[in-house]
Amino acid sequence: MSGSYMLLLNSRQFPFDEDGACQAFGRFFSQRQADLAPLAGQTVVLYIPGDDAALAVYSQSLVQRAASRQVTLTVRPLEPVFLRSRLRARRYEAILVPAASLPDGLDDQARVYEYKSYVLR
């Protein structure tokens, strides 16, 4: 796994809404800036839907915001199905999970959904 942590999108919302996703990542960096302090010097992998151009462009501003907190944010594509969990989130919510807690390759989406308990608060 590249990166110490992964930033995933959790929601039951369907179909995928790029505006909602952008807002969720924006909220994460606005509301949890104090939570980013322990991540200084770490690499966080941000997974976004691979075919979403608007979110890919928006993610570059997130990379800059993370860098201002000494956090390296690396953007990687991921199929949207992995980003929509069956958990209780009614709107999009960005969740941060330890990379070591996720299966290699994220090929077992059921396990990905179970890691809500590992979210850093």
PDB file of C-alpha atoms in Angstrom:
ATOM      1  CA  MET A   1       0.000   0.000   0.000  1.00  0.00           C
ATOM      2  CA  SER A   2       1.282   3.430  -0.819  1.00  0.00           C
ATOM      3  CA  GLY A   3       0.421   5.917   1.876  1.00  0.00           C
ATOM      4  CA  SER A   4      -0.223   5.609   5.581  1.00  0.00           C
ATOM      5  CA  TYR A   5      -3.882   6.574   5.391  1.00  0.00           C
ATOM      6  CA  MET A   6      -6.619   6.602   2.789  1.00  0.00           C
ATOM      7  CA  LEU A   7      -9.347   9.180   2.399  1.00  0.00           C
ATOM      8  CA  LEU A   8     -12.523   7.543   1.115  1.00  0.00           C
ATOM      9  CA  LEU A   9     -16.001   8.793   0.378  1.00  0.00           C
ATOM     10  CA  ASN A  10     -18.797   7.227   2.403  1.00  0.00           C
ATOM     11  CA  SER A  11     -22.431   7.604   1.387  1.00  0.00           C
ATOM     12  CA  ARG A  12     -25.578   5.731   0.484  1.00  0.00           C
ATOM     13  CA  GLN A  13     -26.405   8.371  -2.102  1.00  0.00           C
ATOM     14  CA  PHE A  14     -26.960   7.044  -5.609  1.00  0.00           C
ATOM     15  CA  PRO A  15     -26.329   7.941  -8.365  1.00  0.00           C
ATOM     16  CA  PHE A  16     -22.949   9.537  -7.769  1.00  0.00           C
ATOM     17  CA  ASP A  17     -23.126  13.301  -7.240  1.00  0.00           C
ATOM     18  CA  GLU A  18     -19.844  15.088  -7.927  1.00  0.00           C
ATOM     19  CA  ASP A  19     -20.968  18.301  -6.193  1.00  0.00           C
ATOM     20  CA  GLY A  20     -21.832  16.363  -3.049  1.00  0.00           C
ATOM     21  CA  ALA A  21     -18.475  14.622  -3.181  1.00  0.00           C
ATOM     22  CA  CYS A  22     -16.577  17.905  -3.545  1.00  0.00           C
ATOM     23  CA  GLN A  23     -18.489  19.362  -0.596  1.00  0.00           C
ATOM     24  CA  ALA A  24     -17.698  16.306   1.538  1.00  0.00           C
ATOM     25  CA  PHE A  25     -13.967  16.545   0.908  1.00  0.00           C
ATOM     26  CA  GLY A  26     -14.124  20.302   1.479  1.00  0.00           C
ATOM     27  CA  ARG A  27     -15.887  19.780   4.819  1.00  0.00           C
ATOM     28  CA  PHE A  28     -13.255  17.258   5.833  1.00  0.00           C
ATOM     29  CA  PHE A  29     -10.439  19.758   5.335  1.00  0.00           C
ATOM     30  CA  SER A  30     -12.373  22.701   6.803  1.00  0.00           C
ATOM     31  CA  GLN A  31     -13.854  21.062   9.899  1.00  0.00           C
ATOM     32  CA  ARG A  32     -11.043  18.694  10.787  1.00  0.00           C
ATOM     33  CA  GLN A  33      -7.939  20.781  10.325  1.00  0.00           C
ATOM     34  CA  ALA A  34      -6.881  20.103  13.915  1.00  0.00           C
ATOM     35  CA  ASP A  35      -7.161  16.382  13.174  1.00  0.00           C
ATOM     36  CA  LEU A  36      -4.604  16.753  10.405  1.00  0.00           C
ATOM     37  CA  ALA A  37      -1.824  17.793  12.795  1.00  0.00           C
ATOM     38  CA  PRO A  38      -0.951  14.183  13.751  1.00  0.00           C
ATOM     39  CA  LEU A  39      -0.718  13.414  10.029  1.00  0.00           C
ATOM     40  CA  ALA A  40       2.073  15.928   9.398  1.00  0.00           C
ATOM     41  CA  GLY A  41       4.785  14.212   7.411  1.00  0.00           C
ATOM     42  CA  GLN A  42       2.449  11.373   6.415  1.00  0.00           C
ATOM     43  CA  THR A  43       1.110  10.464   2.995  1.00  0.00           C
ATOM     44  CA  VAL A  44      -2.646  10.214   2.584  1.00  0.00           C
ATOM     45  CA  VAL A  45      -4.084   8.605  -0.541  1.00  0.00           C
ATOM     46  CA  LEU A  46      -7.285  10.253  -1.751  1.00  0.00           C
ATOM     47  CA  TYR A  47      -9.438   7.896  -3.803  1.00  0.00           C
ATOM     48  CA  ILE A  48     -11.872   9.467  -6.244  1.00  0.00           C
ATOM     49  CA  PRO A  49     -13.999   7.984  -9.034  1.00  0.00           C
ATOM     50  CA  GLY A  50     -11.590   7.465 -11.901  1.00  0.00           C
ATOM     51  CA  ASP A  51     -13.869   8.847 -14.599  1.00  0.00           C
ATOM     52  CA  ASP A  52     -14.962  12.014 -12.799  1.00  0.00           C
ATOM     53  CA  ALA A  53     -13.058  14.894 -14.390  1.00  0.00           C
ATOM     54  CA  ALA A  54     -14.623  17.635 -12.251  1.00  0.00           C
ATOM     55  CA  LEU A  55     -13.707  15.888  -9.020  1.00  0.00           C
ATOM     56  CA  ALA A  56     -10.203  15.229 -10.335  1.00  0.00           C
ATOM     57  CA  VAL A  57      -9.734  18.962 -10.933  1.00  0.00           C
ATOM     58  CA  TYR A  58     -11.209  19.826  -7.527  1.00  0.00           C
ATOM     59  CA  SER A  59      -8.934  17.323  -5.822  1.00  0.00           C
ATOM     60  CA  GLN A  60      -5.925  19.426  -6.807  1.00  0.00           C
ATOM     61  CA  SER A  61      -7.121  22.188  -4.477  1.00  0.00           C
ATOM     62  CA  LEU A  62      -7.374  19.563  -1.733  1.00  0.00           C
ATOM     63  CA  VAL A  63      -3.767  18.562  -2.406  1.00  0.00           C
ATOM     64  CA  GLN A  64      -2.740  22.179  -1.821  1.00  0.00           C
ATOM     65  CA  ARG A  65      -4.821  22.463   1.356  1.00  0.00           C
ATOM     66  CA  ALA A  66      -3.267  19.295   2.741  1.00  0.00           C
ATOM     67  CA  ALA A  67       0.219  20.519   1.834  1.00  0.00           C
ATOM     68  CA  SER A  68      -0.370  23.648   3.903  1.00  0.00           C
ATOM     69  CA  ARG A  69      -0.706  21.248   6.868  1.00  0.00           C
ATOM     70  CA  GLN A  70       2.454  19.327   5.887  1.00  0.00           C
ATOM     71  CA  VAL A  71       0.347  16.371   4.728  1.00  0.00           C
ATOM     72  CA  THR A  72       1.120  14.788   1.357  1.00  0.00           C
ATOM     73  CA  LEU A  73      -2.140  13.993  -0.424  1.00  0.00           C
ATOM     74  CA  THR A  74      -1.850  11.627  -3.390  1.00  0.00           C
ATOM     75  CA  VAL A  75      -4.844  11.266  -5.713  1.00  0.00           C
ATOM     76  CA  ARG A  76      -5.668   7.826  -7.130  1.00  0.00           C
ATOM     77  CA  PRO A  77      -8.607   6.631  -9.237  1.00  0.00           C
ATOM     78  CA  LEU A  78     -11.029   4.076  -7.818  1.00  0.00           C
ATOM     79  CA  GLU A  79     -14.274   2.640  -9.109  1.00  0.00           C
ATOM     80  CA  PRO A  80     -17.231   4.588  -7.659  1.00  0.00           C
ATOM     81  CA  VAL A  81     -18.777   1.416  -6.251  1.00  0.00           C
ATOM     82  CA  PHE A  82     -15.996   1.250  -3.669  1.00  0.00           C
ATOM     83  CA  LEU A  83     -16.755   4.787  -2.571  1.00  0.00           C
ATOM     84  CA  ARG A  84     -20.437   4.233  -1.833  1.00  0.00           C
ATOM     85  CA  SER A  85     -20.839   2.231   1.320  1.00  0.00           C
ATOM     86  CA  ARG A  86     -23.951   0.734   2.817  1.00  0.00           C
ATOM     87  CA  LEU A  87     -23.356   2.478   6.113  1.00  0.00           C
ATOM     88  CA  ARG A  88     -25.639   5.049   7.672  1.00  0.00           C
ATOM     89  CA  ALA A  89     -24.297   8.206   6.072  1.00  0.00           C
ATOM     90  CA  ARG A  90     -27.203  10.023   4.445  1.00  0.00           C
ATOM     91  CA  ARG A  91     -24.990  12.480   2.628  1.00  0.00           C
ATOM     92  CA  TYR A  92     -21.447  12.240   1.424  1.00  0.00           C
ATOM     93  CA  GLU A  93     -18.861  12.082   4.181  1.00  0.00           C
ATOM     94  CA  ALA A  94     -15.098  11.873   3.768  1.00  0.00           C
ATOM     95  CA  ILE A  95     -13.592   9.243   6.045  1.00  0.00           C
ATOM     96  CA  LEU A  96      -9.941   8.691   6.886  1.00  0.00           C
ATOM     97  CA  VAL A  97      -8.827   5.110   7.474  1.00  0.00           C
ATOM     98  CA  PRO A  98      -5.426   3.518   8.140  1.00  0.00           C
ATOM     99  CA  ALA A  99      -4.119   1.939   4.957  1.00  0.00           C
ATOM    100  CA  ALA A 100      -3.045  -1.159   6.880  1.00  0.00           C
ATOM    101  CA  SER A 101      -6.670  -1.845   7.816  1.00  0.00           C
ATOM    102  CA  LEU A 102      -7.804  -2.175   4.205  1.00  0.00           C
ATOM    103  CA  PRO A 103      -7.343  -5.210   1.978  1.00  0.00           C
ATOM    104  CA  ASP A 104      -4.650  -5.021  -0.688  1.00  0.00           C
ATOM    105  CA  GLY A 105      -6.087  -3.722  -3.935  1.00  0.00           C
ATOM    106  CA  LEU A 106      -9.408  -2.883  -2.289  1.00  0.00           C
ATOM    107  CA  ASP A 107     -10.863  -5.854  -4.117  1.00  0.00           C
ATOM    108  CA  ASP A 108     -13.138  -6.860  -1.255  1.00  0.00           C
ATOM    109  CA  GLN A 109     -15.592  -3.986  -1.018  1.00  0.00           C
ATOM    110  CA  ALA A 110     -17.537  -5.604   1.822  1.00  0.00           C
ATOM    111  CA  ARG A 111     -14.451  -5.344   4.021  1.00  0.00           C
ATOM    112  CA  VAL A 112     -13.913  -1.722   3.016  1.00  0.00           C
ATOM    113  CA  TYR A 113     -17.356  -0.871   4.352  1.00  0.00           C
ATOM    114  CA  GLU A 114     -16.560  -2.395   7.734  1.00  0.00           C
ATOM    115  CA  TYR A 115     -13.791   0.060   8.482  1.00  0.00           C
ATOM    116  CA  LYS A 116     -16.030   2.936   9.528  1.00  0.00           C
ATOM    117  CA  SER A 117     -14.935   2.188  13.098  1.00  0.00           C
ATOM    118  CA  TYR A 118     -11.367   3.112  12.191  1.00  0.00           C
ATOM    119  CA  VAL A 119     -12.254   6.655  11.149  1.00  0.00           C
ATOM    120  CA  LEU A 120     -10.151   9.266  12.901  1.00  0.00           C
ATOM    121  CA  ARG A 121     -12.379  11.719  14.742  1.00  0.00           C
TER     122      ARG A 121
END
